[in-house]
Amino acid sequence: MKRLTFTFIALLAILSAMAQQLPVYLDESKSIELRIEDALSRMTLDEKIAVIHAQSKFSSAGIKRLGFPDVWTDDGPHGVRPDVLWDEWEQAGQTNDSCVAFPALTCLAATWNPALSEAYGISLGEEALYRGKSVMLGPGVNIYRTPLGGRNFEYMGEDPYLAGRMVVPYIKGLQSRGVAACVKHYALNNDEEYRHQVNVIVSDRALREIYLPAFEAAVREGGAWAIMGAYNLYQNQHNCHNNILLNRILKQEWGFDGVVVSDWGGTHNTEEAIRNGLDMEFGSWTNGLSEGASNAYDNYYLAQPYKRLITEGKYTTQELDEKVRRVLRLMFRTTMNRQRPYGSMCSEAHYATARRVAGEGIVLLKNERGILPIDTASGPKKVLVVGENAIKMMTVGGGSSSLKVQREVLPLDGLKARLGEKIVLKYARGYVGDVTGDYNGVTTGQQLADNRTPEALIAEAVEAAKDADYVIFIGGLNKSDYQDCEGHDRKDYALPYGQDRVIEALARANRNLIVVNISGNAVAMPWLKQVPAVVQGWFLGSEAGNALADVLTGAVNPSGKLPFTWPVRLEDVGAHATGSYPGTWRADHQVIDETYAEDIFVGYRWADKHQVKPLFAFGYGLSYTTFKLSDARIDKKEITADDNITVTVNVKNTGKRAGAETVQLYVSDCQSSLPRPLKELKGFQKVYLQPGESREVTLTLDRRALSFYDDARQKWVAEPGEFEARIGFSSNHIVSKLTFTLK
């Protein structure tokens, strides 16, 4: 017994001695910064170079000798993209990489519900974690500058304040699961056509007031662990190695301590990448076999070319070590974080989140005669559904956000399930659009080809519409090239595939026509006066059909609000009215210079300045119930620069259905030394109320809410004088104005 005790004590002593010799980087009780420096001191030059560039399409090398796993990224921001081959974009052929598709970020922004944004991030993080992903490439917060933007559906609208409030909880939710958010595309990435060649010329004011605030919120409030540089140029430098954006603003001014990742193929110069803030280079030009060298990743700008510059003495390892510190920090937050929870994939909880986001994001744009919700209680009804988007999968396509889903409920199927046996539901095609249904090897499996003429399709739909109680046209855009899709912008503002003719014919045939527009962008609606009900449906993901049916039948009371201004025509948009979009090619035809001539007046700011009436205003959205705002007041009439001001208003549901309303608070500077918008969104809150219920909403304004960016002084300035707090239901529906003075 004594010998056993002695042996046990000796063993403890040996283990204790061994533990004292363990590298600090393995000791989770130590701060991350100590662990970073310890690991960095143990790395060779080759190991340092290896971790700052890709080793495959979506991964970068770990440090195998020291026990650091590889870092795996994957495309978001709406779901975890299916795995591709090591060096190719085509599918890896796995059977366990299907996901839940969450609604596109335009829909998330349209919920105006930050709590729901956090739930979205948590669900996505759990799916990514289950799939072994450490970095999700999203969310995107580029500003909606023109409705022709091909990638607008991946972003959070036109207003920097709304985008900032919605992106922060998304990041926190995602990163709470030990998966890094990689916020993109930093910055000024507002064109898809020739996106590698566009050099943006923009004032410092517009840069700071419109295009950077959501990124700043993502870093300073959201604590984002990664940022993705954009393809385009700013001040003649590519944004993946742009000294002003990455070094001066992001890292020095905002104190960003994470990793700057290049967009795939967005790096162009080794020395600029070394000096100008890029930390990890990813690219997509090689498959390692028929295209590019077999060791192509070693030829990346931050690979062997960088190592040669160090070994030749042109650079020390000072810049390299700083990049590696950031990569190690990312690793300790993700792959080396033993406290990360377990992930889950395709859970019913995730589908429930997707359905709720979709339901809250759908926007009711028009509802004459109370045609919606569809009456399913007063006896049998005949419902006709028309349109390709009622039967077309929308999760495949669109570029990097294309997904491989476990299931996708189509609008027609969702309506069938919701309406039940008492409703006679028929379908007519109406028009034929893009029937291909594949992207990077993921195929929908749908056979949508239809060789009938447009006239025959319209005639069939019109004949079926004549004796229907309701006609629901489900059309809009899709995720094909030159629509809502990465790589190209839209060619015009009109609906494609002759849909206007179909809608106009249906409106003549049946007075109870409901148009559901599926898109991530505004579209022209020349038929609007002829149609009693219009619904904006977005790209709704896996639960698309169920969510649409929920809203159309009243199971869910619509509460979505537009995250962008919906113009009557393109000429009502600042980028087009000024003639600045899409820019001008230089003489050498290598670069397009695009001047943002509308400056700070984007979206509703432009409409206010030029008294342009939109088709639908920013922040607009109807409900099946009604609301009233009353008793608006502020807590003080005079404030100093260090004070906050509190605005309170009573909200009452004056209708007969439970529902939600979003109280919106705009600020007006009554007199300024520099031109300012008539008003700017600076607060909002979504309120859920039962019929007859009322509640007080309190919103707070701080100094930043009163400030503009003075480009002469290079600082934010809140000038003394009179301000107005404007409270309302949308940017052009203000019901209360409260005046206060900044002393």
XYZ file of C-alpha atoms in Angstrom:
743
model
C 0.000 0.000 0.000
C 2.824 2.388 0.893
C 4.557 1.565 -2.406
C 1.348 2.289 -4.365
C 0.939 5.586 -2.541
C 4.540 6.514 -3.267
C 4.141 5.582 -6.941
C 0.983 7.679 -7.219
C 2.671 10.693 -5.610
C 5.658 10.283 -7.912
C 3.351 10.128 -10.921
C 1.638 13.337 -9.836
C 5.017 15.012 -9.499
C 6.032 13.905 -12.989
C 2.742 15.103 -14.476
C 3.079 18.413 -12.652
C 6.582 18.880 -14.022
C 5.389 18.039 -17.520
C 2.500 20.499 -17.229
C 4.924 23.264 -16.276
C 6.815 22.623 -19.508
C 3.725 22.712 -21.738
C 3.664 25.569 -24.217
C 1.725 28.586 -23.008
C -0.361 28.467 -26.189
C -1.965 25.255 -24.910
C -2.881 26.740 -21.534
C -6.398 28.159 -21.848
C -6.104 29.808 -18.465
C -3.648 32.264 -19.993
C -4.795 35.276 -21.958
C -5.094 34.855 -25.695
C -2.404 37.475 -26.216
C 0.125 35.483 -24.151
C -0.766 32.338 -26.041
C -0.368 34.170 -29.363
C 3.128 35.384 -28.525
C 4.166 31.955 -27.265
C 2.944 30.223 -30.423
C 4.491 32.895 -32.652
C 7.877 32.411 -30.989
C 7.804 28.698 -31.849
C 6.905 29.093 -35.543
C 9.346 28.821 -38.429
C 9.344 31.242 -41.348
C 7.700 28.613 -43.568
C 4.963 28.024 -40.989
C 4.298 31.742 -40.746
C 4.010 32.097 -44.515
C 1.757 29.031 -44.720
C -0.949 30.388 -42.403
C -1.488 33.671 -44.276
C -2.653 32.260 -47.599
C -5.016 29.607 -48.892
C -4.080 25.970 -49.322
C -7.344 25.071 -51.075
C -10.449 26.826 -52.359
C -11.784 27.455 -48.849
C -9.063 26.561 -46.332
C -5.767 27.852 -45.032
C -3.109 25.780 -43.320
C -2.903 25.260 -39.609
C 0.383 24.555 -37.822
C 0.495 20.779 -37.694
C 3.773 20.577 -35.773
C 2.252 22.668 -32.979
C -1.203 21.089 -33.066
C -3.142 23.924 -34.742
C -5.895 22.639 -37.075
C -6.495 24.068 -40.537
C -8.885 27.015 -40.821
C -11.952 26.263 -42.933
C -14.052 29.072 -44.342
C -17.327 28.801 -46.194
C -19.682 31.075 -48.022
C -22.688 32.559 -46.336
C -24.387 34.670 -45.468
C -27.728 32.852 -45.871
C -26.610 29.302 -45.155
C -23.557 27.031 -45.200
C -22.513 26.458 -48.789
C -21.974 22.841 -49.917
C -18.414 21.574 -49.970
C -16.468 21.761 -53.210
C -13.397 19.886 -54.400
C -10.009 20.903 -52.978
C -8.957 22.935 -56.023
C -12.218 23.301 -57.972
C -15.576 25.001 -57.671
C -17.445 21.816 -58.511
C -19.137 19.721 -55.851
C -17.175 17.349 -53.641
C -20.000 14.843 -53.981
C -20.843 14.683 -50.302
C -24.249 13.578 -49.092
C -24.165 15.246 -45.684
C -23.633 18.897 -46.664
C -27.224 20.003 -47.219
C -28.304 22.929 -45.070
C -31.166 25.134 -43.981
C -31.414 28.156 -46.279
C -32.241 31.257 -44.292
C -33.895 34.245 -45.955
C -31.646 36.661 -47.803
C -30.315 39.605 -45.811
C -32.675 42.086 -47.494
C -35.472 40.102 -45.860
C -33.676 40.043 -42.520
C -33.223 43.822 -42.682
C -36.925 44.183 -43.565
C -37.871 42.609 -40.228
C -36.397 45.657 -38.431
C -35.948 43.210 -35.545
C -32.421 43.028 -34.053
C -33.399 40.162 -31.726
C -34.390 38.101 -34.737
C -31.072 38.971 -36.373
C -29.268 37.467 -33.382
C -31.353 34.283 -33.640
C -30.445 34.119 -37.330
C -26.729 34.380 -36.475
C -26.972 31.719 -33.768
C -28.725 29.263 -36.083
C -26.214 29.849 -38.877
C -23.342 29.463 -36.425
C -24.670 26.111 -35.233
C -24.933 24.842 -38.810
C -21.415 26.069 -39.624
C -19.977 24.502 -36.477
C -21.547 21.142 -37.277
C -19.942 21.291 -40.714
C -16.513 22.097 -39.288
C -16.371 25.673 -40.536
C -14.471 28.286 -38.556
C -15.213 31.379 -40.638
C -18.476 32.244 -42.369
C -18.047 34.681 -45.245
C -20.736 37.163 -44.298
C -22.807 39.087 -43.452
C -22.722 41.815 -46.102
C -23.462 45.451 -45.331
C -22.740 47.306 -48.543
C -25.213 50.088 -49.202
C -28.119 49.748 -51.624
C -27.193 52.571 -54.023
C -29.140 51.555 -57.125
C -31.877 48.945 -57.686
C -29.780 47.541 -60.519
C -27.184 46.219 -58.059
C -26.894 42.500 -58.680
C -25.860 41.673 -55.142
C -28.250 43.927 -53.220
C -30.190 40.875 -52.035
C -27.163 39.886 -49.911
C -27.019 43.249 -48.142
C -29.087 45.119 -45.563
C -30.544 48.037 -47.484
C -29.807 51.681 -48.125
C -29.584 53.140 -44.640
C -26.317 52.911 -42.659
C -28.062 53.128 -39.289
C -30.518 50.303 -40.032
C -27.740 48.115 -41.465
C -25.588 48.792 -38.407
C -28.342 47.931 -35.917
C -29.126 44.701 -37.762
C -25.567 43.495 -38.386
C -24.316 43.742 -34.788
C -26.623 41.064 -33.286
C -26.071 38.808 -36.314
C -22.312 38.885 -35.621
C -22.730 38.363 -31.886
C -25.085 35.439 -32.452
C -22.807 33.753 -34.978
C -19.628 34.260 -32.941
C -21.298 33.061 -29.743
C -20.983 29.644 -31.358
C -17.234 29.996 -31.895
C -17.572 30.718 -35.611
C -16.098 33.946 -36.971
C -18.163 36.402 -38.944
C -16.269 37.775 -41.942
C -18.111 41.008 -42.694
C -18.059 41.958 -46.373
C -17.325 43.577 -48.776
C -15.192 46.340 -47.274
C -15.916 48.834 -48.777
C -17.835 50.691 -51.521
C -18.645 47.427 -53.328
C -21.819 48.697 -55.007
C -21.245 47.355 -58.546
C -21.070 43.782 -59.773
C -20.480 44.508 -63.454
C -16.710 45.018 -63.895
C -16.332 44.903 -60.124
C -12.563 44.307 -60.372
C -12.062 47.495 -62.385
C -14.313 50.066 -60.672
C -12.408 52.862 -58.937
C -14.830 54.653 -56.624
C -14.489 58.412 -56.301
C -16.454 59.508 -53.257
C -16.270 62.370 -50.790
C -14.965 61.749 -47.293
C -18.386 62.800 -45.977
C -20.267 60.227 -48.020
C -17.682 57.565 -47.193
C -18.035 58.205 -43.465
C -21.750 58.967 -43.245
C -23.154 56.414 -45.716
C -20.739 53.653 -46.707
C -18.677 52.955 -43.568
C -20.980 53.199 -40.500
C -22.336 49.643 -40.731
C -18.779 48.287 -40.993
C -17.755 50.457 -38.054
C -20.649 49.100 -35.986
C -19.667 45.550 -36.991
C -16.153 46.131 -35.648
C -16.674 48.387 -32.640
C -19.973 46.986 -31.358
C -20.243 43.572 -32.973
C -16.596 42.664 -32.334
C -16.256 40.996 -35.751
C -13.330 38.583 -35.908
C -12.783 38.965 -39.664
C -13.376 41.483 -42.447
C -13.312 40.730 -46.168
C -11.808 43.283 -48.529
C -13.743 44.224 -51.654
C -12.796 43.705 -55.302
C -13.134 47.334 -56.331
C -10.660 50.182 -55.943
C -10.777 53.300 -53.792
C -8.369 56.138 -54.511
C -6.712 53.944 -57.134
C -5.803 51.148 -54.710
C -7.558 47.792 -54.646
C -9.530 47.469 -51.437
C -7.983 44.141 -50.453
C -4.747 46.051 -49.849
C -5.887 49.630 -49.415
C -3.821 51.678 -46.995
C -6.550 54.195 -46.132
C -9.372 51.711 -45.607
C -7.453 48.867 -43.966
C -4.590 50.450 -42.058
C -5.696 53.964 -41.279
C -9.432 53.508 -40.688
C -10.072 49.841 -39.891
C -7.042 48.905 -37.819
C -5.779 52.190 -36.395
C -8.913 54.282 -35.963
C -11.447 51.543 -35.178
C -8.988 49.277 -33.358
C -9.897 46.155 -35.363
C -7.927 43.206 -33.923
C -9.185 40.520 -36.294
C -8.113 39.225 -39.685
C -8.494 41.009 -43.016
C -9.277 38.375 -45.627
C -9.044 39.067 -49.337
C -12.051 38.411 -51.486
C -11.296 35.415 -53.660
C -8.800 36.604 -56.258
C -8.904 40.166 -54.938
C -5.151 40.433 -54.268
C -3.025 42.017 -57.013
C 0.366 42.999 -55.621
C 2.693 41.437 -53.051
C 4.257 44.608 -51.683
C 0.911 46.416 -51.346
C -0.474 43.338 -49.604
C 2.482 43.347 -47.205
C 2.215 47.028 -46.309
C -1.457 47.868 -46.671
C -3.255 45.708 -44.159
C -4.111 42.382 -45.833
C -3.658 39.411 -43.463
C -4.893 36.338 -45.357
C -5.014 35.835 -49.109
C -7.598 33.608 -50.732
C -8.136 33.079 -54.437
C -9.958 31.057 -57.011
C -8.006 31.052 -60.274
C -6.575 27.536 -60.044
C -7.870 24.002 -59.968
C -4.307 22.714 -59.632
C -4.626 20.461 -62.656
C -5.756 21.853 -66.003
C -5.690 25.490 -64.914
C -2.811 26.948 -62.931
C 0.236 25.188 -61.571
C -0.034 22.142 -59.337
C 1.572 24.172 -56.552
C -0.502 27.258 -57.398
C -1.136 28.252 -53.793
C 2.610 28.604 -53.243
C 2.588 31.219 -55.987
C 0.042 33.457 -54.272
C 1.184 37.009 -53.568
C 1.482 36.295 -49.827
C 3.181 32.920 -50.333
C 6.621 32.276 -51.881
C 6.893 35.771 -53.441
C 6.576 37.208 -49.912
C 9.088 34.734 -48.484
C 11.610 35.655 -51.201
C 11.352 39.346 -50.305
C 12.162 38.456 -46.690
C 15.044 36.094 -47.474
C 16.474 38.681 -49.898
C 16.428 41.252 -47.112
C 13.917 43.677 -48.623
C 11.528 43.093 -45.704
C 12.011 41.898 -42.150
C 9.437 39.661 -40.482
C 7.874 42.641 -38.694
C 4.867 42.914 -41.026
C 4.618 39.131 -41.328
C 4.533 38.638 -37.555
C 1.705 41.135 -37.221
C -0.315 39.251 -39.822
C 0.405 35.924 -38.121
C -0.628 37.348 -34.735
C -4.019 38.169 -36.201
C -4.369 34.717 -37.758
C -3.389 33.083 -34.453
C -5.947 35.253 -32.655
C -8.571 33.965 -35.091
C -7.471 30.385 -34.410
C -7.650 30.795 -30.639
C -11.142 32.237 -31.008
C -12.314 29.390 -33.253
C -10.385 26.176 -33.941
C -8.345 26.327 -30.711
C -11.317 27.299 -28.547
C -12.208 24.208 -26.516
C -15.249 25.949 -25.059
C -17.073 25.979 -28.395
C -20.451 24.278 -28.170
C -21.535 21.425 -30.385
C -23.177 22.373 -33.656
C -26.393 21.114 -35.168
C -27.571 20.798 -38.736
C -31.029 21.096 -40.306
C -32.752 21.127 -36.925
C -36.412 22.018 -36.593
C -35.321 24.975 -34.458
C -33.341 26.319 -37.423
C -36.282 25.857 -39.776
C -38.472 27.667 -37.250
C -36.043 30.591 -37.174
C -35.933 30.707 -40.970
C -39.728 30.717 -41.148
C -40.059 33.461 -38.543
C -37.501 35.688 -40.278
C -39.304 35.178 -43.573
C -42.713 35.889 -42.037
C -41.548 39.061 -40.322
C -39.624 40.279 -43.356
C -42.375 39.959 -45.959
C -43.714 43.439 -46.742
C -47.351 44.177 -47.552
C -47.090 47.003 -50.083
C -50.730 47.461 -51.097
C -54.052 46.087 -49.866
C -57.074 47.835 -51.348
C -60.523 46.717 -50.199
C -58.860 44.537 -47.578
C -58.457 41.816 -50.188
C -55.801 40.250 -47.980
C -55.719 38.070 -46.012
C -57.424 35.464 -48.179
C -60.794 34.555 -46.707
C -60.684 30.836 -45.954
C -63.542 30.765 -43.419
C -66.674 31.727 -45.371
C -67.147 28.682 -47.546
C -65.383 27.114 -50.531
C -63.169 29.332 -52.656
C -61.389 29.026 -55.974
C -57.805 30.258 -55.953
C -55.645 30.476 -59.057
C -51.871 30.745 -58.717
C -49.958 32.065 -61.726
C -46.252 32.521 -62.318
C -42.983 30.648 -62.598
C -41.707 31.792 -59.215
C -44.512 29.850 -57.568
C -42.835 26.604 -58.620
C -39.156 27.543 -59.010
C -36.521 26.792 -56.372
C -34.665 29.966 -55.400
C -31.969 28.593 -53.095
C -29.753 27.505 -56.013
C -27.979 30.276 -57.938
C -27.113 33.884 -57.292
C -23.372 33.378 -56.891
C -21.485 32.577 -53.724
C -24.683 32.467 -51.660
C -26.025 29.543 -53.702
C -26.986 26.671 -51.408
C -27.711 22.964 -51.387
C -30.757 22.573 -49.184
C -32.256 19.661 -47.346
C -35.668 20.978 -48.348
C -37.269 24.027 -49.900
C -40.996 24.578 -49.653
C -42.202 26.152 -52.886
C -44.874 28.876 -52.769
C -47.457 26.722 -54.561
C -46.882 23.837 -52.155
C -47.008 26.133 -49.149
C -50.374 27.491 -50.290
C -51.716 23.984 -50.877
C -50.778 22.951 -47.357
C -52.182 26.107 -45.760
C -55.438 26.501 -47.723
C -56.666 22.974 -47.125
C -59.365 20.915 -48.810
C -62.077 23.580 -48.826
C -60.132 25.650 -51.328
C -59.905 24.653 -54.987
C -56.346 25.561 -55.959
C -55.278 25.684 -59.601
C -52.016 26.673 -61.244
C -51.147 28.301 -64.575
C -47.589 29.026 -65.717
C -48.178 32.521 -67.118
C -44.598 33.004 -68.348
C -41.350 31.086 -68.786
C -38.090 32.448 -67.428
C -34.820 30.703 -66.619
C -35.382 26.953 -66.379
C -31.754 25.831 -65.960
C -31.664 25.321 -62.189
C -28.013 24.558 -61.493
C -24.973 26.301 -60.012
C -21.496 24.872 -59.479
C -22.794 21.338 -59.710
C -25.793 21.789 -57.391
C -28.960 21.148 -59.357
C -32.558 21.710 -58.386
C -33.698 18.594 -60.227
C -36.685 20.530 -61.515
C -37.944 20.128 -65.067
C -39.414 23.556 -65.805
C -39.093 23.673 -69.592
C -42.260 24.843 -71.370
C -42.254 25.490 -75.111
C -45.611 27.242 -75.386
C -45.668 30.781 -76.759
C -46.108 33.777 -74.426
C -49.539 34.333 -75.970
C -50.650 30.781 -75.211
C -49.419 31.000 -71.626
C -51.243 34.288 -71.036
C -54.435 32.990 -72.643
C -54.433 29.932 -70.380
C -53.926 32.054 -67.266
C -56.606 34.576 -68.230
C -59.189 31.876 -68.956
C -58.536 30.229 -65.583
C -58.686 33.622 -63.836
C -62.200 34.467 -65.015
C -64.063 32.333 -62.470
C -61.496 32.411 -59.628
C -62.275 34.097 -56.312
C -58.609 35.064 -55.950
C -55.738 35.191 -58.433
C -52.232 35.148 -56.931
C -49.467 36.033 -59.370
C -46.048 34.978 -58.028
C -43.250 36.383 -60.151
C -40.448 38.921 -59.940
C -36.755 38.285 -60.391
C -34.696 35.158 -59.832
C -31.047 34.446 -59.101
C -29.932 34.185 -62.711
C -27.293 36.319 -64.426
C -28.282 39.969 -64.800
C -30.976 39.667 -62.164
C -30.273 39.161 -58.458
C -26.908 37.534 -58.911
C -23.240 37.971 -58.137
C -21.033 38.997 -61.043
C -23.510 41.112 -62.994
C -25.852 44.012 -62.405
C -29.379 44.164 -63.784
C -29.679 45.600 -67.276
C -32.897 47.508 -66.649
C -35.527 48.227 -64.014
C -38.404 46.312 -65.620
C -39.588 42.839 -64.695
C -38.077 40.214 -67.023
C -39.768 37.570 -69.191
C -42.734 39.728 -70.204
C -44.349 39.577 -66.761
C -45.920 43.029 -67.070
C -48.130 41.729 -69.904
C -49.239 38.776 -67.793
C -50.115 40.957 -64.797
C -52.034 43.488 -66.879
C -54.028 40.711 -68.576
C -54.851 39.101 -65.226
C -55.929 42.466 -63.787
C -58.433 42.864 -66.621
C -59.739 39.335 -66.097
C -60.167 39.389 -62.297
C -60.507 42.260 -59.848
C -59.124 40.198 -56.937
C -55.536 40.002 -58.175
C -52.684 39.682 -55.677
C -49.152 40.196 -56.991
C -46.300 38.636 -55.011
C -42.921 39.949 -56.115
C -39.967 37.679 -55.333
C -36.730 39.664 -55.496
C -33.946 41.330 -53.562
C -34.436 44.561 -55.470
C -37.133 47.071 -56.317
C -38.724 46.634 -59.741
C -40.835 48.836 -62.015
C -44.591 48.429 -61.465
C -46.390 50.156 -64.380
C -49.526 48.141 -63.535
C -49.692 49.132 -59.849
C -52.946 51.134 -60.091
C -54.693 48.150 -61.688
C -53.719 45.698 -58.937
C -55.458 45.808 -55.531
C -52.839 43.898 -53.503
C -49.033 43.681 -53.748
C -46.669 41.724 -51.503
C -42.859 41.908 -51.485
C -41.653 38.368 -50.934
C -37.810 38.487 -51.094
C -35.739 35.289 -51.409
C -37.131 33.475 -48.403
C -35.030 30.319 -48.225
C -36.098 26.840 -47.143
C -39.413 27.924 -45.647
C -40.404 30.242 -48.511
C -43.734 28.619 -49.369
C -44.843 28.223 -45.769
C -43.936 31.798 -44.864
C -45.733 33.266 -47.874
C -48.817 31.160 -47.172
C -48.724 32.264 -43.523
C -48.907 35.916 -44.570
C -51.348 35.573 -47.470
C -53.859 33.703 -45.310
C -53.406 35.843 -42.199
C -51.820 33.177 -39.996
C -49.028 35.736 -39.714
C -49.841 39.421 -39.719
C -47.295 41.126 -42.004
C -44.953 43.507 -40.219
C -42.033 43.898 -42.633
C -40.791 47.368 -43.530
C -38.808 48.239 -46.644
C -35.058 48.598 -46.009
C -34.728 50.745 -49.128
C -36.643 53.377 -51.081
C -38.692 51.886 -53.929
C -38.548 54.390 -56.818
C -41.118 54.837 -59.562
C -38.331 54.908 -62.163
C -34.545 54.758 -62.262
C -34.294 58.495 -62.884
C -35.653 59.020 -59.357
C -32.483 57.452 -57.913
C -29.509 59.711 -57.220
C -26.926 57.441 -58.861
C -28.933 57.537 -62.105
C -30.260 61.100 -61.947
C -26.682 62.396 -61.733
C -25.514 60.109 -64.544
C -22.733 58.780 -62.326
C -23.670 55.100 -62.559
C -22.001 52.968 -63.910
C -18.949 55.208 -64.404
C -16.544 55.876 -67.267
C -13.710 53.755 -68.651
C -10.273 55.345 -68.641
C -8.421 55.668 -71.939
C -6.427 52.497 -71.294
C -9.691 50.599 -70.680
C -8.238 49.053 -67.526
C -10.162 51.008 -64.890
C -13.646 52.523 -64.594
C -13.840 55.753 -62.625
C -17.206 56.019 -60.901
C -17.952 59.243 -59.055
C -20.664 59.034 -56.420
C -22.100 62.366 -57.520
C -25.187 62.069 -55.321
C -22.761 62.208 -52.375
C -24.538 61.687 -49.019
C -27.979 61.826 -50.636
C -28.679 58.119 -51.094
C -32.179 56.620 -51.053
C -34.729 58.575 -49.058
C -32.153 61.321 -48.512
C -32.200 61.982 -52.277
C -35.982 61.745 -52.481
C -36.353 64.277 -49.660
C -33.838 66.696 -51.140
C -35.386 66.705 -54.600
C -39.003 66.223 -53.492
C -39.287 63.005 -55.470
C -42.252 60.874 -54.455
C -41.253 57.204 -54.307
C -43.502 54.349 -55.278
C -42.991 53.063 -51.727
C -40.954 54.862 -49.086
C -38.072 53.610 -47.000
C -39.477 52.054 -43.829
C -42.902 51.522 -45.413
C -45.032 48.424 -44.851
C -48.698 47.735 -44.190
C -50.418 45.437 -41.689
C -53.768 43.661 -41.380
C -54.400 45.837 -38.349
C -53.941 49.567 -37.687
C -51.770 51.529 -35.286
C -51.766 54.994 -33.795
C -48.882 57.017 -32.391
C -49.656 59.604 -29.726
C -48.268 61.545 -26.772
C -44.777 62.001 -28.225
C -42.417 63.817 -25.867
C -38.762 64.387 -25.052
C -37.143 64.424 -21.630
C -35.355 67.746 -22.109
C -35.581 70.752 -24.408
C -31.936 71.754 -24.121
C -28.943 69.446 -24.075
C -25.169 69.733 -24.072
C -22.801 67.733 -26.258
C -22.349 65.103 -23.544
C -26.070 64.557 -22.951
C -28.348 61.924 -24.380
C -31.935 62.810 -25.175
C -34.833 60.416 -24.655
C -37.841 60.365 -26.978
C -40.997 58.597 -25.808
C -44.168 57.856 -27.774
C -47.301 55.814 -27.155
C -48.162 53.115 -29.704
C -51.650 51.622 -29.832
C -53.069 48.765 -31.889
C -56.370 50.286 -33.017
C -57.440 47.339 -35.148
C -58.918 43.897 -34.595
C -55.847 41.705 -35.082
C -52.678 41.221 -33.100
C -49.722 42.659 -34.974
C -46.436 44.510 -34.883
C -45.492 48.057 -35.775
C -42.044 49.624 -36.060
C -41.712 53.083 -34.563
C -39.127 55.040 -36.541
C -37.199 58.056 -35.227
C -35.533 60.461 -37.640
C -33.382 63.470 -36.777
C -33.340 66.797 -38.631
C -30.673 69.461 -38.193
C -32.574 72.700 -38.679
C -29.489 74.764 -39.550
C -26.053 73.449 -40.466
C -22.831 74.867 -41.847
C -22.721 71.995 -44.336
C -25.581 70.552 -46.412
C -27.410 67.802 -44.556
C -30.303 65.502 -45.423
C -33.771 66.684 -44.459
C -33.843 63.813 -41.965
C -31.900 60.675 -41.080
C -32.959 57.491 -39.310
C -31.417 57.401 -35.826
C -33.666 55.034 -33.870
C -36.392 52.419 -34.230
C -38.199 49.773 -32.217
C -40.577 47.025 -33.239
C -43.568 46.582 -30.931
C -45.966 43.610 -30.770
C -49.476 44.490 -29.606
C -52.791 42.758 -29.108
C -55.962 44.495 -30.388
C -56.593 47.561 -28.256
C -53.256 47.234 -26.445
C -50.949 50.220 -26.144
C -47.365 50.590 -25.024
C -44.817 53.308 -24.582
C -41.691 53.140 -26.718
C -38.554 54.952 -25.597
C -35.702 55.751 -27.971
C -32.416 57.454 -27.127
C -30.369 59.872 -29.199
C -26.681 60.428 -28.443
C -24.192 62.929 -29.783
C -23.338 60.758 -32.820
C -27.006 60.829 -33.823
C -26.786 64.618 -34.130
C -23.415 64.711 -35.873
C -22.180 64.988 -39.422
C -18.696 64.246 -40.706
C -16.775 67.449 -41.370
C -14.342 66.466 -44.124
C -12.366 69.679 -43.705
C -11.646 68.882 -40.057
C -11.701 65.097 -40.568
C -13.940 64.554 -37.556
C -17.544 64.079 -36.480
C -19.167 67.370 -35.492
C -22.408 68.121 -33.656
C -23.079 71.818 -34.167
C -25.016 73.830 -31.582
C -28.481 74.813 -32.685
C -31.998 73.570 -33.143
C -32.862 69.960 -34.022
C -36.080 68.064 -34.644
C -36.907 64.532 -33.590
C -39.374 63.214 -36.169
C -41.397 60.132 -35.250
C -43.416 58.114 -37.717
C -44.253 54.929 -39.593
C -41.889 55.455 -42.556
C -39.555 58.055 -44.030
C -42.485 59.896 -45.647
C -45.103 59.257 -42.960
C -44.050 61.379 -39.986
C -46.736 61.960 -37.358
C -44.871 63.917 -34.644
C -42.093 66.495 -34.584
C -40.323 67.495 -31.377
C -37.884 70.375 -31.211
C -34.828 70.564 -28.966
C -31.657 72.615 -28.802
C -28.036 71.539 -28.595
C -26.234 74.183 -26.557
